[in-house]
Amino acid sequence: MRMLQGLLTRVEGEGEVVLRTENGKMVGVEVRISEAPRFFEYIVRGRRYVDVPDLVSRICGLCGVSYVVTACRAFENCFEIEVPEYEEELRMAVLGAERVKSHVIHVAYLNLPDLIGLGSIGELFESYTHLFQSASKIVLWARKAMEILGGRFHNVVNIRIGGVYSFPSSEKVRALSRDLNEILNDFEGLARFVLGLRSISEEVHKLRYMATACSGSYCWASNKLVLDDGTYFGVESFENYVLTEQVSYSNALRYRLVTGEPYLVGPIARYNNYMKYLREEVRELLEEFGWNRELRGVYQSVVARIAETYNTLLELRDFLSSYRERTVSSPPKVSRVRGPCVAVTEAPRGILYHRYLLDDNLRVRSSNIITPTAQNLACMEYLIEGKLYGSALDSKAVEVAKSLIRCFDPCISCSVHVSRVEIPAGTTRT
Amino acid sequence: MRRAAVAIVKLTSCSGCINEFLYTIASYPELLRSVSIVHATEFQDLNTLEDIDVALVEGSVVTQHQEELVKEVRSRARTLIAIGTCATFGGIQAGRVGEDLRKVILASYPNPDFISALPDVKSLDRVVKVDFNLSGCPVNGDALARLLVKVILGGSEVPIAESVCSECKRVGVLCVMVSRGVPCLGPVTLGGCGAICPRFGRGCYGCYGLNTTVVDGERLARFSEVLEKVGMGRGDLEAFLKYFSFSALTKIRVRE
């Protein structure tokens, strides 16, 4: 047996794809997550619950806000804390700015080179300077937004359990709001370029998928989840719907539905559930390019990222233009916790699940964090195998596998965060 | 002018500092005309570690492989810059050092035999010679841009190590600890963040690492008594120091 390997590039973190061959034909694939484990479960153990959001933010340099928000919501759920409306809006705006940053970095810097036949961000700068500059302007605006609303670009400091630490000044927010009009123009240019690309593959991928569940809106945070077949369930029973597995070649745990099927989380799952709730301007733009339809495969996730970014920018425009500086609520007083502290939020890459158990002193006894990329790993292998099984392999095949993986926008550092799992006997594959 | 060959190398970390570098080139695109990125797996397909002018290394060393990698990078790089708190102090993953490694792994993974990790978490300066330490969780992208330009142009080092307190004074933020009794690690923590936590009305939790040029064991011990009075216990202080200042703790201990 022979193996063809390729280091994963233009993705966050350290991973590798390995194609196994027999008699020159592809017989199997391993998506190896070689990123060294960081054992966050140990790190948060014994800590005060109030310190947890700032600690878990460190799991991811791309979507730290999603971790902060999910941890806060988990404790707000188990302490039955109500977040004041305006503070919640501010938190969701920070989460939105992070989404814009994450999606635009992926679409323009990491994914776009595949669609126009380039190999790096430097080549993009040389050949498509204007496009590169538009993308950079959007990312820089998102950075500014995160700085003003959240304190900084990564590991934001303004979000706490029960709300926010402070409301930024109206003056700063007004400046941000003014700049957004120009950014929307830049974004439209980028969006039109991407949506008009003929190189977005129509390859059909039949996949199960899961997203958070909301009624009547595009869903970013909820205590309910929904599967593609319409099955609804509460976040407290999430772990009953998935199987955990560990494989010898990867430092990330992986997840499947209890039926053993891989499932997809992220832009496609959300888009196919909620596209009808996108704003009219977004739907019109999609329609202009013939994209106002269910997305068929992960190659098309770039379309969902564009749609979600546009929608988020428009929502941010409304939030910023009607913003008023307010007085923050006092930090909640809690004494007793009822049951586990659980929440799920849509990170840019899909559903992010946190569960914490606290002891009598309200310190963390144990935790479980399930990341979107870890949930998508089984899908990646399933699709690569479906595409390449039995075919003759050369280095081109490795590139095909790599570009397929890139469409998931994997966040490898997150996926090895690792937490304690209660894993039923017999599900560990070796 | 020949472009300076820059290598971005990631060890154990979250990529947050590498993304600050991405911000650096997005805000100073002219940098792309004076540097050539020879290694950065996050942004490009073709990567080499041949002849490096400036190596920017994110993350701490937790495996044998990383130890070898960083030594190799060092041997090929004229200048090596440790970026971020993981590279300069060990980072949050140092929180598990001192625990029984097998227990740590077993609590995290159902099958511990598949996982390899060293018992220690090392900052870069414990493995190789580091020319510049730029801490921060994440590193400040503007500071990184300026340092990079300076190094490329051959500028000399300006040794300044301020604490967060200096930044509060400069931007006119009322001391959160004195005025409101909020525990704040600002007095013992390296500045460079712009005092963002106090500016948002909360205490600093030390993510830029201990300012060892002004803090010794004696001062830290006295400071911990002050913190205790405003509600931060010794155990919680030690946990934060372990997460963000680990390698400095071998030199400085909170007095028992």
XYZ file of C-alpha atoms in Angstrom:
686
model
C 0.000 0.000 0.000
C 1.173 3.480 -0.853
C 0.252 6.853 0.525
C 0.062 10.235 -1.111
C 0.286 13.075 1.346
C -0.216 16.778 1.272
C 0.169 19.369 3.989
C -2.994 21.433 4.269
C -2.338 24.997 3.174
C -4.540 28.070 3.092
C -6.363 26.767 6.146
C -5.982 27.778 9.778
C -3.686 25.449 11.725
C -1.701 22.337 11.094
C -3.174 19.393 9.234
C -2.502 16.968 6.479
C -4.493 14.915 4.014
C -3.369 11.370 3.282
C -4.712 9.337 0.382
C -4.144 5.596 0.672
C -3.742 3.639 -2.541
C -3.629 0.003 -3.525
C -2.375 -0.984 -6.987
C -2.398 2.669 -7.894
C -6.071 3.111 -6.996
C -7.399 5.222 -4.172
C -8.827 3.109 -1.339
C -9.077 5.491 1.567
C -8.456 8.923 3.006
C -7.320 10.332 6.319
C -7.712 13.962 7.232
C -4.995 14.201 9.838
C -5.156 16.926 12.410
C -1.566 17.126 13.571
C -1.935 20.366 15.509
C -0.722 19.685 19.040
C -3.455 19.399 21.667
C -3.878 22.212 24.160
C -6.083 20.460 26.754
C -8.489 23.298 27.453
C -10.627 21.011 29.558
C -7.818 20.891 32.106
C -7.217 24.569 31.841
C -10.741 25.663 32.762
C -11.137 23.080 35.506
C -11.265 24.718 38.921
C -11.718 28.207 37.508
C -14.471 30.599 38.546
C -17.320 30.523 36.045
C -16.910 34.284 35.474
C -13.373 33.750 34.151
C -14.344 31.044 31.650
C -15.385 33.245 28.670
C -11.980 34.993 28.521
C -10.167 31.663 28.779
C -12.062 29.752 26.082
C -11.717 32.760 23.764
C -8.094 31.596 23.444
C -9.156 28.370 21.728
C -9.534 30.196 18.424
C -7.730 33.154 16.857
C -10.377 33.431 14.148
C -13.667 33.035 15.990
C -12.912 33.821 19.631
C -16.088 35.917 19.969
C -18.155 32.834 19.181
C -16.460 31.071 22.112
C -16.985 34.010 24.463
C -20.650 34.356 23.497
C -21.344 30.620 23.732
C -19.718 30.351 27.170
C -21.667 33.397 28.412
C -24.929 31.993 27.072
C -24.221 28.615 28.709
C -23.932 30.261 32.142
C -26.845 32.595 31.470
C -28.939 29.512 30.708
C -28.118 27.629 33.899
C -28.305 30.694 36.161
C -31.452 31.900 34.375
C -29.916 35.323 33.733
C -31.771 37.723 31.457
C -29.497 39.827 29.258
C -30.867 43.369 28.746
C -31.979 43.891 25.146
C -29.476 46.611 24.239
C -26.565 44.714 25.700
C -27.571 41.602 23.763
C -27.752 43.672 20.569
C -24.238 44.969 21.182
C -22.935 41.435 21.766
C -24.601 40.199 18.577
C -23.009 43.124 16.697
C -19.552 42.031 17.893
C -20.389 38.483 16.834
C -21.522 39.853 13.449
C -18.301 41.821 12.955
C -16.319 38.663 13.691
C -18.393 36.797 11.106
C -17.662 39.453 8.479
C -13.944 39.238 9.237
C -13.834 35.448 9.229
C -15.937 35.022 6.077
C -14.098 37.682 4.070
C -10.679 36.296 5.063
C -11.813 32.884 3.878
C -13.596 33.973 0.712
C -10.975 36.411 -0.540
C -7.642 35.267 0.836
C -8.016 31.491 1.208
C -10.771 30.248 -1.125
C -10.688 32.715 -4.022
C -7.177 31.698 -5.167
C -8.652 28.211 -5.872
C -11.453 29.683 -7.943
C -9.189 31.826 -10.090
C -6.195 29.487 -10.240
C -3.727 31.175 -7.889
C -1.702 29.736 -5.044
C -1.311 32.516 -2.544
C -2.407 35.793 -1.089
C 0.713 37.438 -2.562
C -0.290 36.363 -6.085
C -3.776 37.686 -5.435
C -2.282 41.043 -4.494
C -0.200 41.110 -7.697
C -2.879 40.002 -10.164
C -6.111 41.306 -8.621
C -4.896 44.326 -6.709
C -8.274 46.040 -6.653
C -10.063 42.961 -5.339
C -7.361 42.416 -2.751
C -7.711 46.003 -1.612
C -11.502 45.792 -1.366
C -11.241 42.644 0.749
C -8.577 44.250 2.920
C -10.738 47.322 3.449
C -13.651 45.169 4.605
C -11.443 43.171 6.976
C -9.957 46.379 8.353
C -13.406 47.843 8.868
C -14.498 44.673 10.690
C -11.394 45.027 12.810
C -12.270 48.610 13.640
C -15.805 47.526 14.520
C -14.516 44.798 16.815
C -12.112 47.247 18.437
C -14.748 49.881 19.079
C -17.535 47.535 20.139
C -15.488 44.733 21.696
C -12.090 46.170 22.609
C -9.886 44.374 20.093
C -9.714 42.138 17.038
C -9.168 38.862 18.886
C -9.974 37.987 22.452
C -12.481 40.803 22.781
C -12.816 42.141 26.317
C -16.254 43.784 26.358
C -18.506 40.708 26.664
C -19.385 39.277 30.075
C -21.919 36.893 31.526
C -25.159 38.869 31.708
C -24.248 41.483 29.112
C -21.358 43.816 28.353
C -18.839 45.793 30.405
C -19.534 49.116 28.732
C -21.252 50.882 25.852
C -18.809 52.538 23.459
C -19.244 56.272 22.861
C -21.836 57.349 20.264
C -19.185 59.427 18.558
C -16.943 56.438 17.812
C -19.889 54.373 16.663
C -21.041 57.171 14.338
C -17.641 57.158 12.613
C -17.902 53.410 12.178
C -21.384 53.799 10.763
C -20.234 56.445 8.252
C -17.400 54.230 6.986
C -19.757 51.312 6.521
C -21.435 52.897 3.496
C -18.190 52.822 1.568
C -17.456 49.316 2.827
C -20.808 48.144 1.464
C -19.701 49.363 -1.977
C -16.435 47.496 -1.669
C -18.287 44.427 -0.542
C -20.709 44.582 -3.431
C -17.778 44.646 -5.849
C -16.241 41.595 -4.216
C -19.616 39.831 -4.030
C -20.389 40.446 -7.702
C -16.983 39.173 -8.739
C -17.325 35.975 -6.687
C -20.980 35.236 -7.482
C -20.250 35.678 -11.181
C -17.448 33.112 -11.241
C -18.149 30.169 -13.532
C -15.612 28.101 -11.640
C -17.910 27.480 -8.647
C -18.585 23.771 -9.008
C -22.097 22.353 -9.391
C -20.986 19.007 -7.966
C -23.815 17.598 -5.837
C -23.049 16.399 -2.305
C -25.792 14.488 -0.561
C -25.182 15.234 3.094
C -27.065 15.328 6.370
C -26.820 18.700 8.057
C -27.496 20.409 11.372
C -28.032 24.040 12.340
C -29.417 26.050 15.233
C -33.166 26.522 15.001
C -35.039 29.828 14.990
C -38.464 30.590 13.638
C -38.797 33.479 11.240
C -35.181 34.610 11.096
C -31.713 33.625 9.895
C -30.449 31.766 12.948
C -27.243 32.648 14.807
C -28.002 31.697 18.392
C -30.739 29.533 19.841
C -31.392 26.877 22.464
C -32.852 24.627 19.782
C -31.267 22.712 16.933
C -32.649 21.247 13.735
C -31.548 18.463 11.409
C -32.094 18.477 7.640
C -35.031 16.062 8.031
C -36.850 18.514 10.289
C -35.989 16.833 13.612
C -35.982 19.482 16.353
C -34.338 19.112 19.709
C -33.212 21.207 22.627
C -29.552 22.023 23.190
C -29.619 20.028 26.446
C -30.025 16.814 24.440
C -27.433 17.636 21.735
C -25.004 15.004 22.999
C -27.700 12.316 22.599
C -27.892 13.067 18.886
C -24.206 12.648 18.088
C -21.582 9.932 18.423
C -18.017 10.796 19.349
C -15.096 8.958 17.829
C -11.349 9.149 18.097
C -9.041 7.918 15.344
C -5.359 7.109 15.698
C -4.178 9.592 13.060
C -5.835 12.726 14.383
C -5.577 14.922 17.457
C -9.180 16.052 16.997
C -12.208 14.101 18.152
C -14.861 13.640 15.497
C -18.612 13.451 15.452
C -21.369 11.644 13.569
C -25.117 11.428 13.896
C -26.250 8.486 16.026
C -27.087 6.679 12.786
C -23.363 6.735 11.986
C -23.821 9.214 9.142
C -21.482 12.178 8.826
C -23.213 15.551 9.040
C -22.407 19.027 7.883
C -22.548 22.214 9.937
C -21.879 25.767 8.812
C -22.795 28.139 5.983
C -24.524 25.568 3.735
C -26.591 24.110 6.581
C -27.680 27.600 7.626
C -28.277 28.893 4.120
C -30.404 25.955 3.047
C -32.517 26.346 6.191
C -32.862 30.103 6.298
C -32.216 31.627 2.861
C -35.777 32.896 2.725
C -35.047 35.069 5.748
C -32.130 36.867 4.116
C -32.832 40.538 3.472
C -34.400 41.581 0.240
C -31.212 43.297 -1.019
C -29.290 40.077 -0.423
C -31.865 37.901 -2.144
C -31.976 40.271 -5.106
C -28.215 40.132 -5.537
C -28.263 36.335 -5.355
C -31.081 36.188 -7.866
C -29.172 38.367 -10.294
C -26.507 35.663 -10.469
C -28.908 32.732 -10.324
C -27.963 31.717 -6.787
C -31.370 32.085 -5.155
C -31.683 28.330 -4.742
C -30.679 25.545 -2.428
C -26.926 25.028 -2.489
C -25.959 21.612 -3.780
C -22.498 20.936 -2.459
C -19.716 22.284 -0.269
C -17.994 23.944 -3.218
C -20.902 26.366 -3.151
C -20.377 27.342 0.475
C -18.602 30.428 -0.857
C -22.033 31.642 -2.043
C -23.477 31.175 1.446
C -20.524 33.063 2.954
C -21.101 35.967 0.586
C -24.835 36.005 1.377
C -24.247 35.822 5.128
C -21.610 38.536 5.033
C -23.858 40.877 3.069
C -26.806 40.212 5.364
C -24.639 40.786 8.430
C -23.224 44.045 7.051
C -26.772 45.323 6.456
C -27.809 44.340 9.971
C -24.746 46.084 11.352
C -25.687 49.182 9.362
C -29.084 49.280 11.088
C -27.576 48.629 14.495
C -24.887 51.292 14.142
C -27.143 53.970 12.673
C -29.659 53.687 15.509
C -27.049 53.208 18.247
C -27.277 55.128 21.490
C -24.842 55.052 24.357
C -26.496 53.603 27.472
C -25.757 52.710 31.040
C -24.729 49.109 31.590
C -26.665 46.818 33.878
C -25.076 45.624 37.122
C -23.364 42.237 36.964
C -25.851 39.510 37.891
C -25.729 38.005 41.366
C -25.991 34.247 41.367
C -25.924 31.703 44.120
C -27.167 28.360 42.902
C -26.867 26.620 39.608
C -29.474 24.267 38.225
C -28.071 21.437 36.161
C -25.414 21.665 33.474
C -24.631 24.986 31.775
C -25.220 24.375 28.077
C -25.460 26.543 24.965
C -24.939 26.463 21.236
C -24.102 29.347 18.895
C -23.448 29.526 15.171
C -19.749 30.305 14.812
C -18.742 31.262 11.247
C -17.937 27.578 10.569
C -21.069 26.158 12.186
C -22.552 25.150 15.487
C -20.339 25.506 18.520
C -21.493 23.605 21.597
C -20.392 24.235 25.196
C -21.347 22.329 28.328
C -19.982 23.104 31.798
C -20.642 21.447 35.137
C -19.970 23.617 38.175
C -19.198 22.577 41.738
C -20.747 24.028 44.901
C -18.300 26.943 44.838
C -19.381 27.748 41.273
C -16.068 26.640 39.849
C -15.793 24.467 36.747
C -15.790 20.751 37.519
C -15.858 19.520 33.930
C -16.616 20.757 30.459
C -17.276 19.655 26.935
C -16.735 21.895 23.924
C -17.629 20.565 20.483
C -16.353 22.683 17.612
C -17.763 23.034 14.089
C -14.597 21.757 12.406
C -14.542 18.626 14.568
C -18.141 17.963 13.492
C -17.236 18.470 9.821
C -14.195 16.152 9.767
C -16.179 12.989 9.002
C -17.909 14.830 6.125
C -14.572 15.864 4.657
C -13.360 12.274 4.471
C -16.713 11.035 3.212
C -16.706 13.515 0.325
C -13.071 12.948 -0.622
C -13.622 9.203 -0.625
C -16.774 9.591 -2.715
C -14.918 11.705 -5.226
C -11.677 9.789 -5.545
C -12.404 6.174 -4.515
C -11.068 3.701 -7.060
C -9.510 6.340 -9.257
C -5.860 6.474 -10.185
C -3.953 8.870 -7.999
C -1.353 11.480 -8.670
C -0.372 14.703 -6.974
C -3.348 16.380 -8.652
C -5.658 14.179 -6.577
C -4.055 15.536 -3.431
C -4.802 19.058 -4.658
C -8.418 18.071 -5.328
C -8.699 16.744 -1.773
C -7.070 19.838 -0.336
C -9.323 22.262 -2.165
C -12.392 20.286 -1.064
C -11.234 20.507 2.553
C -10.606 24.230 2.141
C -14.288 24.758 1.281
C -15.131 23.802 4.872
C -12.897 26.658 6.077
C -11.508 24.297 8.705
C -10.322 25.801 11.932
C -7.769 23.298 13.042
C -6.589 24.934 16.259
C -10.197 24.878 17.456
C -10.739 21.292 16.537
C -7.975 20.059 18.831
C -9.135 22.160 21.792
C -10.404 18.893 23.284
C -12.668 18.170 26.150
C -13.733 15.273 28.225
C -16.163 12.996 26.490
C -18.333 10.227 27.740
C -18.007 7.893 24.852
C -20.111 4.784 24.459
C -18.138 1.543 24.107
C -17.539 0.363 20.574
C -17.579 3.687 18.789
C -13.831 4.257 18.863
C -12.492 3.435 15.446
C -8.853 2.600 14.998
C 16.115 46.726 -2.909
C 16.056 42.987 -2.363
C 12.875 41.872 -0.661
C 13.349 40.577 2.856
C 12.422 36.888 3.132
C 9.857 36.529 5.913
C 8.768 33.173 7.321
C 5.661 32.765 9.460
C 5.879 29.668 11.619
C 3.120 28.325 13.832
C 3.692 26.102 16.855
C 1.090 25.382 19.542
C -1.344 28.297 19.520
C -4.646 29.570 18.130
C -3.354 31.432 14.992
C -4.580 34.718 16.463
C -1.140 36.329 16.191
C -0.697 35.091 12.614
C -4.012 36.751 11.865
C -2.633 39.921 13.371
C 0.124 39.608 10.771
C -2.589 39.261 8.129
C -4.028 42.503 9.475
C -0.551 44.008 9.351
C -0.242 43.344 5.625
C -3.835 44.388 4.980
C -3.218 47.767 6.619
C 0.282 48.247 5.275
C 0.012 46.582 1.836
C 3.216 48.332 0.758
C 4.936 45.859 3.107
C 4.203 43.213 0.478
C 6.544 45.132 -1.816
C 9.435 45.046 0.613
C 8.980 41.552 1.981
C 8.578 38.221 0.328
C 6.682 35.645 2.375
C 8.630 32.443 1.932
C 6.751 30.367 4.475
C 3.174 30.776 5.752
C 1.036 27.668 5.360
C -2.079 29.611 6.313
C -1.876 31.887 3.268
C -0.022 30.044 0.528
C 0.716 26.680 -1.086
C 4.446 26.933 -1.767
C 6.483 27.151 1.395
C 10.189 26.899 2.058
C 12.461 27.409 5.052
C 15.681 27.936 3.120
C 17.135 31.352 3.722
C 15.149 33.562 6.048
C 15.723 37.198 6.913
C 12.992 37.437 9.511
C 11.194 34.524 11.145
C 7.989 35.362 13.008
C 7.153 32.478 15.298
C 3.764 32.075 16.966
C 3.041 29.514 19.670
C 4.868 27.536 22.295
C 6.872 24.328 22.043
C 5.018 21.266 23.305
C 6.275 18.438 21.077
C 9.659 17.048 20.062
C 8.866 17.864 16.453
C 8.262 21.532 17.276
C 11.517 21.693 19.205
C 13.392 20.451 16.132
C 11.424 22.727 13.815
C 12.150 25.878 15.776
C 15.863 25.002 15.991
C 15.914 24.550 12.230
C 14.136 27.869 11.712
C 16.644 29.528 14.041
C 19.600 28.126 12.130
C 18.269 29.572 8.873
C 16.970 32.915 10.097
C 18.984 36.072 10.552
C 16.397 37.497 12.943
C 13.878 35.539 14.985
C 10.909 37.309 16.546
C 8.664 35.549 19.059
C 5.152 36.906 18.503
C 2.450 36.634 21.128
C 2.171 35.414 24.680
C 2.441 31.699 23.760
C 5.818 32.205 22.077
C 7.144 34.613 24.698
C 5.756 33.070 27.906
C 4.265 29.654 27.025
C 0.653 30.714 26.694
C -2.595 29.463 28.134
C -1.751 25.837 27.336
C 0.871 26.044 30.103
C -2.083 25.822 32.484
C -1.745 22.030 32.512
C 1.990 21.859 33.276
C 2.737 20.082 36.522
C -0.300 17.827 36.253
C 0.100 14.120 35.605
C 0.338 14.082 31.796
C -1.401 10.751 31.355
C -4.245 11.951 33.525
C -4.499 15.148 31.491
C -4.665 13.200 28.225
C -7.000 10.542 29.584
C -9.436 13.116 30.875
C -9.494 14.636 27.403
C -9.277 11.743 24.974
C -10.905 8.304 25.222
C -7.767 6.683 23.822
C -4.639 8.303 25.282
C -2.252 6.103 23.273
C -2.957 8.089 20.096
C -1.823 11.350 21.655
C 1.748 12.487 22.142
C 2.703 15.530 24.187
C 5.669 16.575 26.330
C 5.099 17.233 30.018
C 6.438 20.767 29.649
C 5.240 23.787 27.656
C 8.171 25.946 26.579
C 8.425 29.531 25.468
C 10.790 29.986 22.504
C 13.638 31.485 24.531
C 13.914 28.206 26.422
C 14.743 26.424 23.151
C 16.564 28.922 20.902
C 18.019 32.419 20.969
C 15.223 34.940 20.412
C 16.074 38.376 19.013
C 12.817 40.118 19.892
C 9.995 39.126 22.213
C 6.716 40.794 21.307
C 4.115 39.473 23.736
C 0.354 39.940 23.747
C -2.661 37.692 23.487
C -2.921 38.468 20.661
C 0.187 40.446 19.719
C -0.568 44.037 18.711
C -0.577 44.128 14.884
C 0.537 47.767 14.656
C 3.480 47.086 16.941
C 4.331 44.067 14.805
C 4.255 46.154 11.611
C 6.566 48.756 13.132
C 8.995 46.203 14.482
C 9.050 44.417 11.141
C 9.845 47.596 9.218
C 12.516 48.483 11.747
C 14.160 45.065 11.539
C 14.085 45.092 7.726
C 15.703 48.522 7.675
C 18.244 47.426 10.259
C 17.124 49.689 13.090
C 18.400 49.158 16.590
C 16.513 47.913 19.600
C 14.791 50.360 21.929
C 14.396 48.612 25.249
C 11.152 49.871 26.748
C 9.100 47.768 29.100
C 6.163 49.652 30.546
C 3.289 48.326 32.584
C -0.383 48.706 31.688
C -0.654 51.438 34.344
C 1.423 53.774 32.166
C -1.053 53.315 29.334
C -4.022 54.094 31.584
C -2.335 57.290 32.689
C -1.590 58.257 29.102
C -5.173 57.798 27.883
C -6.623 59.283 31.062
C -8.462 56.245 32.380
C -9.335 56.387 36.055
C -7.680 53.499 37.911
C -10.345 50.789 38.196
C -8.727 49.312 41.293
C -8.293 52.552 43.221
C -11.581 54.176 42.201
C -13.885 51.140 42.127
C -12.045 48.326 43.874
C -11.938 46.129 40.771
C -9.019 43.638 40.868
C -6.558 44.597 38.104
C -3.230 43.027 37.110
C -2.218 46.188 35.227
C 0.558 47.219 37.656
C 2.522 43.993 37.050
C 1.619 43.388 33.401
C 3.497 44.458 30.265
C 1.732 47.214 28.346
C 1.249 47.408 24.599
C -2.472 46.683 24.503
C -3.539 50.313 24.990
C -5.100 49.469 28.372
C -8.211 48.094 26.713
C -9.635 46.303 29.750
C -9.576 49.346 32.060
C -10.892 51.446 29.168
C -13.908 49.125 29.034
C -14.340 49.396 32.786
C -12.844 46.096 33.852
C -9.596 44.913 35.364
C -6.578 43.685 33.399
C -6.084 39.919 33.586
C -2.477 39.971 32.504
C -2.573 38.650 28.932
C 0.616 40.479 27.827
C 2.602 38.713 30.559
C 4.487 39.764 33.664
C 6.689 42.825 33.367
C 9.763 41.203 34.867
C 11.873 44.321 34.431
C 9.972 45.975 37.271
C 8.373 43.068 39.135
C 10.277 40.687 41.351
C 9.047 37.983 43.730
C 8.925 40.371 46.652
C 6.824 42.974 44.838
C 4.536 40.357 43.365
C 3.903 38.911 46.829
C 2.975 42.319 48.192
C 0.795 43.033 45.194
C -1.042 39.734 45.674
C -2.004 40.872 49.203
C -3.554 43.997 47.711
C -5.452 41.909 45.173
C -6.733 39.650 47.918
C -8.243 42.646 49.702
C -10.232 43.589 46.592
C -11.446 40.050 46.025
C -8.956 38.161 43.867
C -7.651 35.149 45.766
C -4.101 33.867 45.553
C -5.187 30.752 43.647
C -6.924 32.768 40.942
C -3.946 35.114 40.598
C -1.602 32.149 40.266
C -3.841 30.613 37.608
C -3.788 33.804 35.521
C -0.009 34.075 35.915
C 0.394 30.488 34.793
C -1.767 31.084 31.691
C -0.065 34.286 30.576
C 3.358 34.470 32.259
C 4.418 30.863 32.680
C 8.086 31.044 31.709
C 8.574 34.122 33.917
C 7.361 32.181 36.940
C 10.471 30.039 37.048
C 12.318 33.253 37.864
C 9.653 34.861 40.005
C 7.581 33.052 42.583
C 4.742 34.416 44.619
C 6.165 34.236 48.130
C 4.506 31.558 50.250
